[in-house]
């Protein structure tokens, strides 16, 4: 079973050289810590920066330099700043190669729900709807089940949707699954996790084709 | 040259009245028009519809207008981190229209570009699309979204000149340029206000034609919402 | 009767303090030479400059600094450069207070034709269609009649249109006319020009209400 | 960082093939991608559909591709001052699609911004509107226009860095930024090519993500179309 860093590390293996990447808040942000060697990627934050670097050294924080999670950040050499219209322009026009975000629910046809729980305080979708409607390569980083132990990988989402049929891969503490043809295809198990455990935790249609390898981190 | 300088935030907010729709630049607390917000609070205008990506926090940013009960409706993409907001929303005092961030940005941009409507893929298949026209382009469904219409836009820039030209710093740019272009009356507060000719004409983010009033802000608190740092190793 | 400079000089009287103005190629360009005293205006050229200044001194021409007529120009203090999308954005969103352009024909309801003569080489509309579709205050500078002596102020345009019902005023070598309620309203005569001369040269509906003053230049 | 540098104009134009739709930045002869045009002429690809505000002049700019019979169709707003163009257009060899300049700019911008279609007032009631959807917004008729789709965009900038970031000078900016954003493959030639970190990240006109190949042009003639000057008074 993976911890949050493990999930991030596994997702980092999906990075390819010369990718522009948008990382959501939470586990996705951690992906930046595990860029494989020899791979050059650039991180975009939708509030208006390309070439986002690590957090600043203590005392060097700049209120005018934050990421979409409102955290203070730095800019790397070759970075650029731009306005929000340009930022979502590059997102909608599919210049971003990979988007990683969290989710409350994912359905077997790739629908995602991650912005609203009816009856609870609703904080808003931020940039998530634009991202999932636009990106070709959307990876969800989340726990396999919610706090009540219920599967978050469902036949259909029960919560209000963020986007339709857009999620390509899900990485959880238990497994890596690809979404295609209306089903979750199990492609890797987390270290020490059995196929049966994954099966039990997945409410949606799960395809298990042959031996499922354990992931290598 | 046409000069746009006004004396201060009070003069800059002259003409704002109850019930108006107004835009506020900024993302989180980054790049928000602090001085104009303070003046609007002082003016005590009510029933405002505010277009702003966020709604500030308790005691800062638009939170100051919320706690003073000046806002009737928020049009935003994300409104977390604000107890007063939550209270007023749950009590029904405050209307909230949540829209995707990119759509928010593009609806501002459209207003400033004289484009009354455009198609975007964002929100298709979600409740955001309810009641909106759907059309397929390149095999993909899109929804029709309309330009905003705002009586005032309040923005904050780093540097400005007397002709109203604006330059922003870092990610404090965010929504400010499009809102500056969209306002019927655009008010810019700047950290540095310079004579015409001081700014490189190639480096200007918002040409002065879009800015109706410009002033040097008295004070910029520039509060940081999430101070995240790397610790220096002590040897 | 006015010459081209006279037409430009009369149009310059329409400038008001704090106007942003777009001047077309030809006679309109000359308007910049006659800005009334005490009036501050800024000139926009749709290829991407606000705060356009006069032609450069000989030897100081810059290939990267031209107006929409492709002439070398200068930039004044407070000028800004921007891309064509932003430029037409400010035009469509009616930030330009006055647009002056030439025409082949103008109709009594304010239609304008100035880009195409069927059967002849067509050079294109450039930015004219955007300008006339957007600006609130469009003034046409042209000769009252064409080279064959035919009136260019018509009941209806015979040439392909550039825009519908958009022209507010026409200034020719003979007269100043306002367009409203489907007619040309004669408001001023050029020095030494009789009302009858203007009548004879105007094919469209011409309203002559009371004594028509001679213009003051 | 992702580097975008290619060796020269030949390498930069690799992959352009007969029948493609390609964009060229520039207004008149100002800010045109001279070096890429020369390389495309050398590659002798044919039947190109070219999106460019103008079509160059005889012997320069896109005039070089016209006289080499490489262009099937021009999509432009203004095409005067070119005898070869006129000859080919009248003979029917060359197709021409004339569209309003602001619409041309906005259709490029839309492509780069992932907006498949938008409404504009330009051209309503003229032959430009024929066959297009008309809709009233704010009491005024508008027509629906579509984003362009271009396999390549060739642009020219003043300064660029290895990450592909671009800065333009004066009115040589014009259509270049939107076309850079619109091209499936965007090729930028620059007068100065600098290491990453050399350009102020606040002053960048086109972020490197939009630029796929960048090179320093061998030679920029920068021809002036209308040399207009004030004479110095000699005393």
Short mmCIF file of C-alpha atoms in Angstrom, two decimals, chain A residues 66-217:
data_model
loop_
_atom_site.label_atom_id
_atom_site.label_comp_id
_atom_site.label_asym_id
_atom_site.label_seq_id
_atom_site.Cartn_x
_atom_site.Cartn_y
_atom_site.Cartn_z
CA UNK A 66 2.09 32.07 -5.66
CA UNK A 67 0.67 28.92 -7.20
CA UNK A 68 -2.97 27.97 -7.71
CA UNK A 69 -3.02 26.58 -4.16
CA UNK A 70 -2.06 30.09 -2.97
CA UNK A 71 1.30 28.78 -1.74
CA UNK A 72 4.41 30.91 -2.12
CA UNK A 73 6.64 29.53 -4.88
CA UNK A 74 9.63 30.44 -7.01
CA UNK A 75 10.18 30.85 -10.74
CA UNK A 76 12.92 28.95 -12.58
CA UNK A 77 15.14 30.35 -15.32
CA UNK A 78 13.06 30.42 -18.50
CA UNK A 79 9.83 31.01 -16.60
CA UNK A 80 7.11 33.35 -17.79
CA UNK A 81 4.14 35.08 -16.18
CA UNK A 82 0.85 35.67 -17.93
CA UNK A 83 -2.76 36.57 -17.24
CA UNK A 84 -5.55 34.11 -16.45
CA UNK A 85 -7.09 34.29 -19.93
CA UNK A 86 -3.78 33.30 -21.53
CA UNK A 87 -3.31 30.63 -18.89
CA UNK A 88 -6.61 28.93 -19.60
CA UNK A 89 -6.02 29.57 -23.28
CA UNK A 90 -2.98 27.29 -23.14
CA UNK A 91 -5.00 24.77 -21.16
CA UNK A 92 -7.99 24.70 -23.52
CA UNK A 93 -5.78 24.64 -26.61
CA UNK A 94 -4.13 21.49 -25.23
CA UNK A 95 -0.64 22.79 -24.83
CA UNK A 96 -0.51 21.12 -21.41
CA UNK A 97 0.49 17.47 -21.83
CA UNK A 98 -0.54 16.11 -18.48
CA UNK A 99 -2.85 17.19 -15.70
CA UNK A 100 -2.88 15.55 -12.29
CA UNK A 101 -5.71 16.22 -9.91
CA UNK A 102 -7.56 14.81 -6.96
CA UNK A 103 -11.13 13.51 -7.03
CA UNK A 104 -14.00 12.55 -4.77
CA UNK A 105 -15.32 10.02 -7.30
CA UNK A 106 -14.30 8.64 -10.67
CA UNK A 107 -16.61 6.54 -12.84
CA UNK A 108 -15.72 3.62 -15.09
CA UNK A 109 -16.24 5.77 -18.20
CA UNK A 110 -13.87 8.44 -16.91
CA UNK A 111 -16.32 10.92 -15.42
CA UNK A 112 -14.93 12.83 -12.49
CA UNK A 113 -16.59 14.54 -9.52
CA UNK A 114 -14.38 16.68 -7.34
CA UNK A 115 -15.98 20.01 -6.59
CA UNK A 116 -19.29 19.77 -4.83
CA UNK A 117 -21.06 17.80 -2.12
CA UNK A 118 -24.72 18.77 -2.14
CA UNK A 119 -25.85 19.98 1.26
CA UNK A 120 -22.34 20.88 2.33
CA UNK A 121 -20.53 24.18 1.90
CA UNK A 122 -19.48 24.40 -1.73
CA UNK A 123 -16.11 26.01 -2.33
CA UNK A 124 -16.23 26.03 -6.11
CA UNK A 125 -14.58 24.28 -9.01
CA UNK A 126 -11.69 26.70 -9.48
CA UNK A 127 -9.92 25.71 -12.67
CA UNK A 128 -10.82 22.02 -12.51
CA UNK A 129 -13.66 22.10 -15.03
CA UNK A 130 -11.51 23.87 -17.62
CA UNK A 131 -8.66 21.46 -17.03
CA UNK A 132 -10.69 18.26 -17.32
CA UNK A 133 -12.64 19.54 -20.32
CA UNK A 134 -9.44 20.31 -22.19
CA UNK A 135 -6.49 18.09 -21.29
CA UNK A 136 -5.85 14.93 -23.27
CA UNK A 137 -4.05 13.20 -20.46
CA UNK A 138 -5.75 13.44 -17.10
CA UNK A 139 -4.50 11.42 -14.19
CA UNK A 140 -6.38 11.26 -10.94
CA UNK A 141 -4.48 10.89 -7.68
CA UNK A 142 -6.72 9.81 -4.82
CA UNK A 143 -7.47 7.29 -2.12
CA UNK A 144 -9.28 4.22 -3.36
CA UNK A 145 -12.04 4.58 -0.77
CA UNK A 146 -13.53 7.47 1.19
CA UNK A 147 -13.45 7.96 4.93
CA UNK A 148 -16.48 5.67 5.36
CA UNK A 149 -14.67 2.94 3.47
CA UNK A 150 -16.82 3.26 0.36
CA UNK A 151 -15.24 2.89 -3.06
CA UNK A 152 -14.51 6.08 -4.97
CA UNK A 153 -14.21 4.10 -8.23
CA UNK A 154 -17.82 3.74 -9.28
CA UNK A 155 -20.06 2.54 -12.10
CA UNK A 156 -21.42 6.10 -12.13
CA UNK A 157 -20.56 9.16 -10.08
CA UNK A 158 -23.15 10.04 -7.46
CA UNK A 159 -21.84 13.57 -6.88
CA UNK A 160 -22.22 16.51 -9.29
CA UNK A 161 -19.76 16.09 -12.13
CA UNK A 162 -16.70 18.16 -12.88
CA UNK A 163 -16.22 16.60 -16.32
CA UNK A 164 -17.43 13.82 -18.56
CA UNK A 165 -15.35 10.87 -19.80
CA UNK A 166 -12.05 12.63 -19.33
CA UNK A 167 -9.98 10.66 -16.80
CA UNK A 168 -7.38 8.42 -18.45
CA UNK A 169 -5.70 6.92 -15.39
CA UNK A 170 -6.28 6.63 -11.67
CA UNK A 171 -3.50 6.08 -9.17
CA UNK A 172 -4.52 5.20 -5.63
CA UNK A 173 -2.80 3.78 -2.56
CA UNK A 174 -3.76 0.33 -3.91
CA UNK A 175 -3.36 0.34 -7.65
CA UNK A 176 -2.90 1.95 -11.06
CA UNK A 177 -5.91 1.68 -13.33
CA UNK A 178 -6.40 2.78 -16.88
CA UNK A 179 -9.87 3.83 -17.95
CA UNK A 180 -11.04 2.70 -21.36
CA UNK A 181 -14.04 1.06 -22.98
CA UNK A 182 -16.22 1.89 -19.99
CA UNK A 183 -14.13 0.05 -17.38
CA UNK A 184 -11.23 0.36 -14.98
CA UNK A 185 -8.36 -1.76 -16.30
CA UNK A 186 -6.06 -2.83 -13.51
CA UNK A 187 -2.49 -2.45 -14.70
CA UNK A 188 -0.41 -2.41 -11.53
CA UNK A 189 -0.79 -3.35 -7.87
CA UNK A 190 0.81 -1.31 -5.08
CA UNK A 191 3.56 -3.17 -3.24
CA UNK A 192 2.06 -5.91 -1.10
CA UNK A 193 -1.50 -5.34 -2.27
CA UNK A 194 -3.42 -8.29 -3.65
CA UNK A 195 -5.74 -8.25 -6.64
CA UNK A 196 -8.54 -9.30 -4.31
CA UNK A 197 -8.02 -6.27 -2.10
CA UNK A 198 -8.27 -4.02 -5.15
CA UNK A 199 -11.34 -5.89 -6.37
CA UNK A 200 -13.05 -5.47 -3.03
CA UNK A 201 -12.34 -1.77 -2.96
CA UNK A 202 -13.56 -1.07 -6.50
CA UNK A 203 -17.29 -0.68 -7.05
CA UNK A 204 -17.04 0.06 -10.78
CA UNK A 205 -16.34 -2.51 -13.47
CA UNK A 206 -12.77 -3.72 -13.02
CA UNK A 207 -10.98 -5.59 -15.78
CA UNK A 208 -8.18 -7.87 -14.63
CA UNK A 209 -6.35 -9.19 -17.63
CA UNK A 210 -3.74 -11.84 -16.80
CA UNK A 211 -1.10 -11.41 -14.13
CA UNK A 212 -1.05 -7.93 -12.65
CA UNK A 213 2.49 -6.82 -11.88
CA UNK A 214 3.44 -5.04 -8.73
CA UNK A 215 4.53 -1.47 -9.40
CA UNK A 216 8.19 -0.53 -9.19
CA UNK A 217 9.04 2.66 -7.35
#
